[in-house]
mmCIF file of C-alpha atoms in Angstrom:
data_model
loop_
_atom_site.group_PDB
_atom_site.id
_atom_site.type_symbol
_atom_site.label_atom_id
_atom_site.label_comp_id
_atom_site.label_asym_id
_atom_site.label_seq_id
_atom_site.Cartn_x
_atom_site.Cartn_y
_atom_site.Cartn_z
ATOM 1 C CA UNK K 34 -125.722 21.562 -31.187
ATOM 2 C CA UNK K 35 -127.008 18.865 -33.475
ATOM 3 C CA UNK K 36 -126.326 16.258 -30.790
ATOM 4 C CA UNK K 37 -128.839 17.805 -28.415
ATOM 5 C CA UNK K 38 -131.396 18.166 -31.183
ATOM 6 C CA UNK K 39 -131.273 14.417 -31.856
ATOM 7 C CA UNK K 40 -131.703 13.431 -28.203
ATOM 8 C CA UNK K 41 -135.526 13.324 -28.317
ATOM 9 C CA UNK K 42 -135.314 11.047 -31.331
ATOM 10 C CA UNK K 43 -133.172 8.595 -29.354
ATOM 11 C CA UNK K 44 -136.081 7.912 -27.015
ATOM 12 C CA UNK K 45 -137.856 6.214 -29.875
ATOM 13 C CA UNK K 46 -134.875 3.834 -30.278
ATOM 14 C CA UNK K 47 -135.134 2.592 -26.696
ATOM 15 C CA UNK K 48 -137.984 0.162 -26.434
ATOM 16 C CA UNK K 49 -139.255 -1.563 -23.303
ATOM 17 C CA UNK K 50 -137.840 -5.018 -22.627
ATOM 18 C CA UNK K 51 -139.676 -7.814 -24.390
ATOM 19 C CA UNK K 52 -141.485 -10.323 -22.196
ATOM 20 C CA UNK K 53 -138.942 -13.013 -23.137
ATOM 21 C CA UNK K 54 -136.165 -10.918 -21.553
ATOM 22 C CA UNK K 55 -138.243 -10.383 -18.455
ATOM 23 C CA UNK K 56 -138.632 -14.172 -18.117
ATOM 24 C CA UNK K 57 -134.854 -14.604 -18.233
ATOM 25 C CA UNK K 58 -134.300 -12.241 -15.345
ATOM 26 C CA UNK K 59 -136.973 -13.727 -13.075
ATOM 27 C CA UNK K 60 -136.706 -16.768 -10.883
ATOM 28 C CA UNK K 61 -138.620 -18.054 -7.932
ATOM 29 C CA UNK K 62 -136.027 -16.811 -5.421
ATOM 30 C CA UNK K 63 -137.249 -13.259 -5.787
ATOM 31 C CA UNK K 64 -133.701 -11.998 -6.336
ATOM 32 C CA UNK K 65 -134.167 -11.337 -10.020
ATOM 33 C CA UNK K 66 -131.543 -13.914 -10.975
ATOM 34 C CA UNK K 67 -131.710 -15.991 -14.122
ATOM 35 C CA UNK K 68 -133.081 -19.529 -13.933
ATOM 36 C CA UNK K 69 -130.324 -22.078 -13.355
ATOM 37 C CA UNK K 70 -128.181 -19.642 -11.386
ATOM 38 C CA UNK K 71 -127.910 -22.177 -8.573
ATOM 39 C CA UNK K 72 -126.363 -24.692 -10.984
ATOM 40 C CA UNK K 73 -123.950 -22.065 -12.252
ATOM 41 C CA UNK K 74 -122.952 -21.027 -8.727
ATOM 42 C CA UNK K 75 -122.431 -24.670 -7.763
ATOM 43 C CA UNK K 76 -120.143 -25.166 -10.763
ATOM 44 C CA UNK K 77 -118.196 -22.022 -9.905
ATOM 45 C CA UNK K 78 -117.697 -23.364 -6.375
ATOM 46 C CA UNK K 79 -115.853 -26.398 -7.814
ATOM 47 C CA UNK K 80 -113.749 -24.299 -10.188
ATOM 48 C CA UNK K 81 -110.719 -23.617 -7.892
ATOM 49 C CA UNK K 82 -110.158 -27.329 -7.281
ATOM 50 C CA UNK K 83 -110.498 -28.051 -11.000
ATOM 51 C CA UNK K 84 -107.961 -25.320 -11.820
ATOM 52 C CA UNK K 85 -105.543 -26.719 -9.235
ATOM 53 C CA UNK K 86 -105.762 -30.205 -10.749
ATOM 54 C CA UNK K 87 -105.354 -28.859 -14.282
ATOM 55 C CA UNK K 88 -102.318 -26.807 -13.234
ATOM 56 C CA UNK K 89 -100.706 -29.926 -11.751
ATOM 57 C CA UNK K 90 -101.288 -31.835 -14.974
ATOM 58 C CA UNK K 91 -99.917 -29.043 -17.152
ATOM 59 C CA UNK K 92 -96.838 -28.638 -14.955
ATOM 60 C CA UNK K 93 -96.091 -32.363 -15.157
ATOM 61 C CA UNK K 94 -96.287 -32.666 -18.931
ATOM 62 C CA UNK K 95 -93.002 -30.915 -19.870
ATOM 63 C CA UNK K 96 -91.169 -32.574 -17.003
ATOM 64 C CA UNK K 97 -91.954 -36.109 -18.134
ATOM 65 C CA UNK K 98 -89.142 -35.922 -20.670
ATOM 66 C CA UNK K 99 -86.747 -34.982 -17.860
ATOM 67 C CA UNK K 100 -85.394 -37.379 -15.229
ATOM 68 C CA UNK K 101 -87.250 -35.577 -12.468
ATOM 69 C CA UNK K 102 -89.958 -37.032 -10.307
ATOM 70 C CA UNK K 103 -93.349 -35.494 -10.993
ATOM 71 C CA UNK K 104 -96.499 -37.380 -10.202
ATOM 72 C CA UNK K 105 -100.020 -36.118 -10.974
ATOM 73 C CA UNK K 106 -100.996 -36.586 -7.347
ATOM 74 C CA UNK K 107 -98.205 -34.323 -6.110
ATOM 75 C CA UNK K 108 -99.075 -30.833 -4.958
ATOM 76 C CA UNK K 109 -98.229 -27.677 -6.894
ATOM 77 C CA UNK K 110 -95.588 -26.738 -4.294
ATOM 78 C CA UNK K 111 -93.883 -30.144 -4.295
ATOM 79 C CA UNK K 112 -90.249 -30.733 -5.006
ATOM 80 C CA UNK K 113 -88.372 -32.001 -8.026
ATOM 81 C CA UNK K 114 -85.640 -34.536 -7.435
ATOM 82 C CA UNK K 115 -82.609 -34.474 -9.687
ATOM 83 C CA UNK K 116 -79.700 -36.895 -9.427
ATOM 84 C CA UNK K 117 -78.046 -35.298 -6.384
ATOM 85 C CA UNK K 118 -80.478 -32.669 -5.184
ATOM 86 C CA UNK K 119 -84.048 -31.639 -4.587
ATOM 87 C CA UNK K 120 -85.453 -28.235 -5.544
ATOM 88 C CA UNK K 121 -88.844 -26.579 -5.349
ATOM 89 C CA UNK K 122 -90.946 -27.546 -8.343
ATOM 90 C CA UNK K 123 -92.523 -24.095 -8.496
ATOM 91 C CA UNK K 124 -89.124 -22.361 -8.454
ATOM 92 C CA UNK K 125 -87.753 -24.750 -11.086
ATOM 93 C CA UNK K 126 -90.704 -24.144 -13.398
ATOM 94 C CA UNK K 127 -90.262 -20.379 -13.058
ATOM 95 C CA UNK K 128 -86.655 -20.404 -14.258
ATOM 96 C CA UNK K 129 -86.050 -18.293 -17.347
ATOM 97 C CA UNK K 130 -85.617 -20.568 -20.354
ATOM 98 C CA UNK K 131 -84.995 -17.890 -22.979
ATOM 99 C CA UNK K 132 -81.250 -18.645 -23.126
ATOM 100 C CA UNK K 133 -79.092 -21.471 -21.865
ATOM 101 C CA UNK K 134 -76.804 -19.186 -19.862
ATOM 102 C CA UNK K 135 -79.689 -17.548 -18.027
ATOM 103 C CA UNK K 136 -81.303 -20.905 -17.256
ATOM 104 C CA UNK K 137 -78.013 -22.412 -16.038
ATOM 105 C CA UNK K 138 -77.176 -19.414 -13.855
ATOM 106 C CA UNK K 139 -80.648 -19.174 -12.318
ATOM 107 C CA UNK K 140 -80.617 -22.911 -11.606
ATOM 108 C CA UNK K 141 -77.174 -22.548 -9.981
ATOM 109 C CA UNK K 142 -78.543 -19.806 -7.710
ATOM 110 C CA UNK K 143 -81.524 -22.000 -6.854
ATOM 111 C CA UNK K 144 -79.219 -24.861 -5.894
ATOM 112 C CA UNK K 145 -76.237 -23.066 -4.302
ATOM 113 C CA UNK K 146 -77.567 -19.543 -3.345
ATOM 114 C CA UNK K 147 -75.845 -16.334 -4.418
ATOM 115 C CA UNK K 148 -73.642 -16.286 -1.313
ATOM 116 C CA UNK K 149 -72.520 -19.863 -1.917
ATOM 117 C CA UNK K 150 -71.625 -19.086 -5.529
ATOM 118 C CA UNK K 151 -69.701 -15.955 -4.512
ATOM 119 C CA UNK K 152 -67.473 -17.955 -2.155
ATOM 120 C CA UNK K 153 -66.886 -20.929 -4.459
ATOM 121 C CA UNK K 154 -65.717 -22.073 -7.854
ATOM 122 C CA UNK K 155 -66.338 -25.215 -9.890
ATOM 123 C CA UNK K 156 -62.798 -26.491 -9.227
ATOM 124 C CA UNK K 157 -62.003 -24.869 -5.875
ATOM 125 C CA UNK K 158 -59.122 -22.945 -7.448
ATOM 126 C CA UNK K 159 -58.948 -19.182 -7.347
ATOM 127 C CA UNK K 160 -57.870 -17.182 -10.364
ATOM 128 C CA UNK K 161 -54.987 -14.698 -10.371
ATOM 129 C CA UNK K 162 -53.082 -16.315 -7.530
ATOM 130 C CA UNK K 163 -55.726 -15.623 -4.892
ATOM 131 C CA UNK K 164 -56.446 -17.925 -1.972
ATOM 132 C CA UNK K 165 -58.200 -21.203 -2.756
ATOM 133 C CA UNK K 166 -61.961 -21.181 -2.643
ATOM 134 C CA UNK K 167 -64.528 -23.791 -1.727
ATOM 135 C CA UNK K 168 -65.332 -26.180 -4.536
ATOM 136 C CA UNK K 169 -68.986 -26.389 -5.491
ATOM 137 C CA UNK K 170 -70.490 -29.808 -4.811
ATOM 138 C CA UNK K 171 -69.538 -31.921 -7.830
ATOM 139 C CA UNK K 172 -72.738 -33.992 -7.794
ATOM 140 C CA UNK K 173 -74.940 -30.905 -7.628
ATOM 141 C CA UNK K 174 -72.926 -29.303 -10.423
ATOM 142 C CA UNK K 175 -73.432 -32.423 -12.514
ATOM 143 C CA UNK K 176 -77.175 -32.392 -11.777
ATOM 144 C CA UNK K 177 -77.353 -28.763 -12.937
ATOM 145 C CA UNK K 178 -75.407 -29.652 -16.094
ATOM 146 C CA UNK K 179 -77.710 -32.581 -16.812
ATOM 147 C CA UNK K 180 -80.827 -30.426 -16.348
ATOM 148 C CA UNK K 181 -79.461 -27.731 -18.655
ATOM 149 C CA UNK K 182 -78.480 -30.281 -21.310
ATOM 150 C CA UNK K 183 -81.990 -31.728 -21.218
ATOM 151 C CA UNK K 184 -83.535 -28.286 -21.591
ATOM 152 C CA UNK K 185 -81.011 -27.141 -24.235
ATOM 153 C CA UNK K 186 -79.821 -30.288 -26.070
ATOM 154 C CA UNK K 187 -77.697 -28.311 -28.555
ATOM 155 C CA UNK K 188 -75.392 -26.989 -25.814
ATOM 156 C CA UNK K 189 -72.198 -28.568 -24.477
ATOM 157 C CA UNK K 190 -70.980 -29.395 -20.982
ATOM 158 C CA UNK K 191 -68.220 -26.783 -21.309
ATOM 159 C CA UNK K 192 -70.833 -24.122 -22.190
ATOM 160 C CA UNK K 193 -72.786 -24.964 -19.027
ATOM 161 C CA UNK K 194 -69.633 -24.916 -16.892
ATOM 162 C CA UNK K 195 -68.694 -21.537 -18.396
ATOM 163 C CA UNK K 196 -72.122 -20.143 -17.475
ATOM 164 C CA UNK K 197 -71.790 -21.387 -13.867
ATOM 165 C CA UNK K 198 -68.217 -20.067 -13.669
ATOM 166 C CA UNK K 199 -69.407 -16.668 -14.892
ATOM 167 C CA UNK K 200 -72.173 -16.638 -12.279
ATOM 168 C CA UNK K 201 -69.648 -17.391 -9.520
ATOM 169 C CA UNK K 202 -67.486 -14.494 -10.734
ATOM 170 C CA UNK K 203 -70.466 -12.134 -10.996
ATOM 171 C CA UNK K 204 -71.665 -12.942 -7.486
ATOM 172 C CA UNK K 205 -68.166 -12.539 -6.044
ATOM 173 C CA UNK K 206 -67.922 -9.131 -7.724
ATOM 174 C CA UNK K 207 -71.369 -8.143 -6.436
ATOM 175 C CA UNK K 208 -70.410 -9.074 -2.858
ATOM 176 C CA UNK K 209 -67.133 -7.139 -3.043
ATOM 177 C CA UNK K 210 -68.908 -4.114 -4.479
ATOM 178 C CA UNK K 211 -71.622 -4.261 -1.796
ATOM 179 C CA UNK K 212 -69.163 -4.221 1.142
#
């Protein structure tokens, strides 16, 4: 009840706009826009191109320590060239870098596809006396290893190979389970 009793008092708190405020909301266009709005709108028009250029610069900075090609004039959707392969720059930058194994496995999928990993091994040998499998391309495997070692310098080549081997096994299991 006290809320409604104080309502008439609130009218005294609301004062008409000062003349200075009225000047800010008036311009000669008659639309009630603030002075300088045309300059602001012009700047906003250029904003998408500026963001695109900034994004390209930011994406190139971490890659300059890697042996991948990344030039400031390249587009956001360009490709990254590693020793034996080329991958989408956008896809490469989106790889999960929280752990070495996740990064290595996601990069392997990006390079070989899930189906390719399911039908192959690093050596071409099949475990448990099964039929031989296709060997993953050695140069691409080395490029993946090099990229992982650059991203995670504390890891070893055998750790990277173990992560790729595990991904091959996981994808083979997933394909068997799905059929």
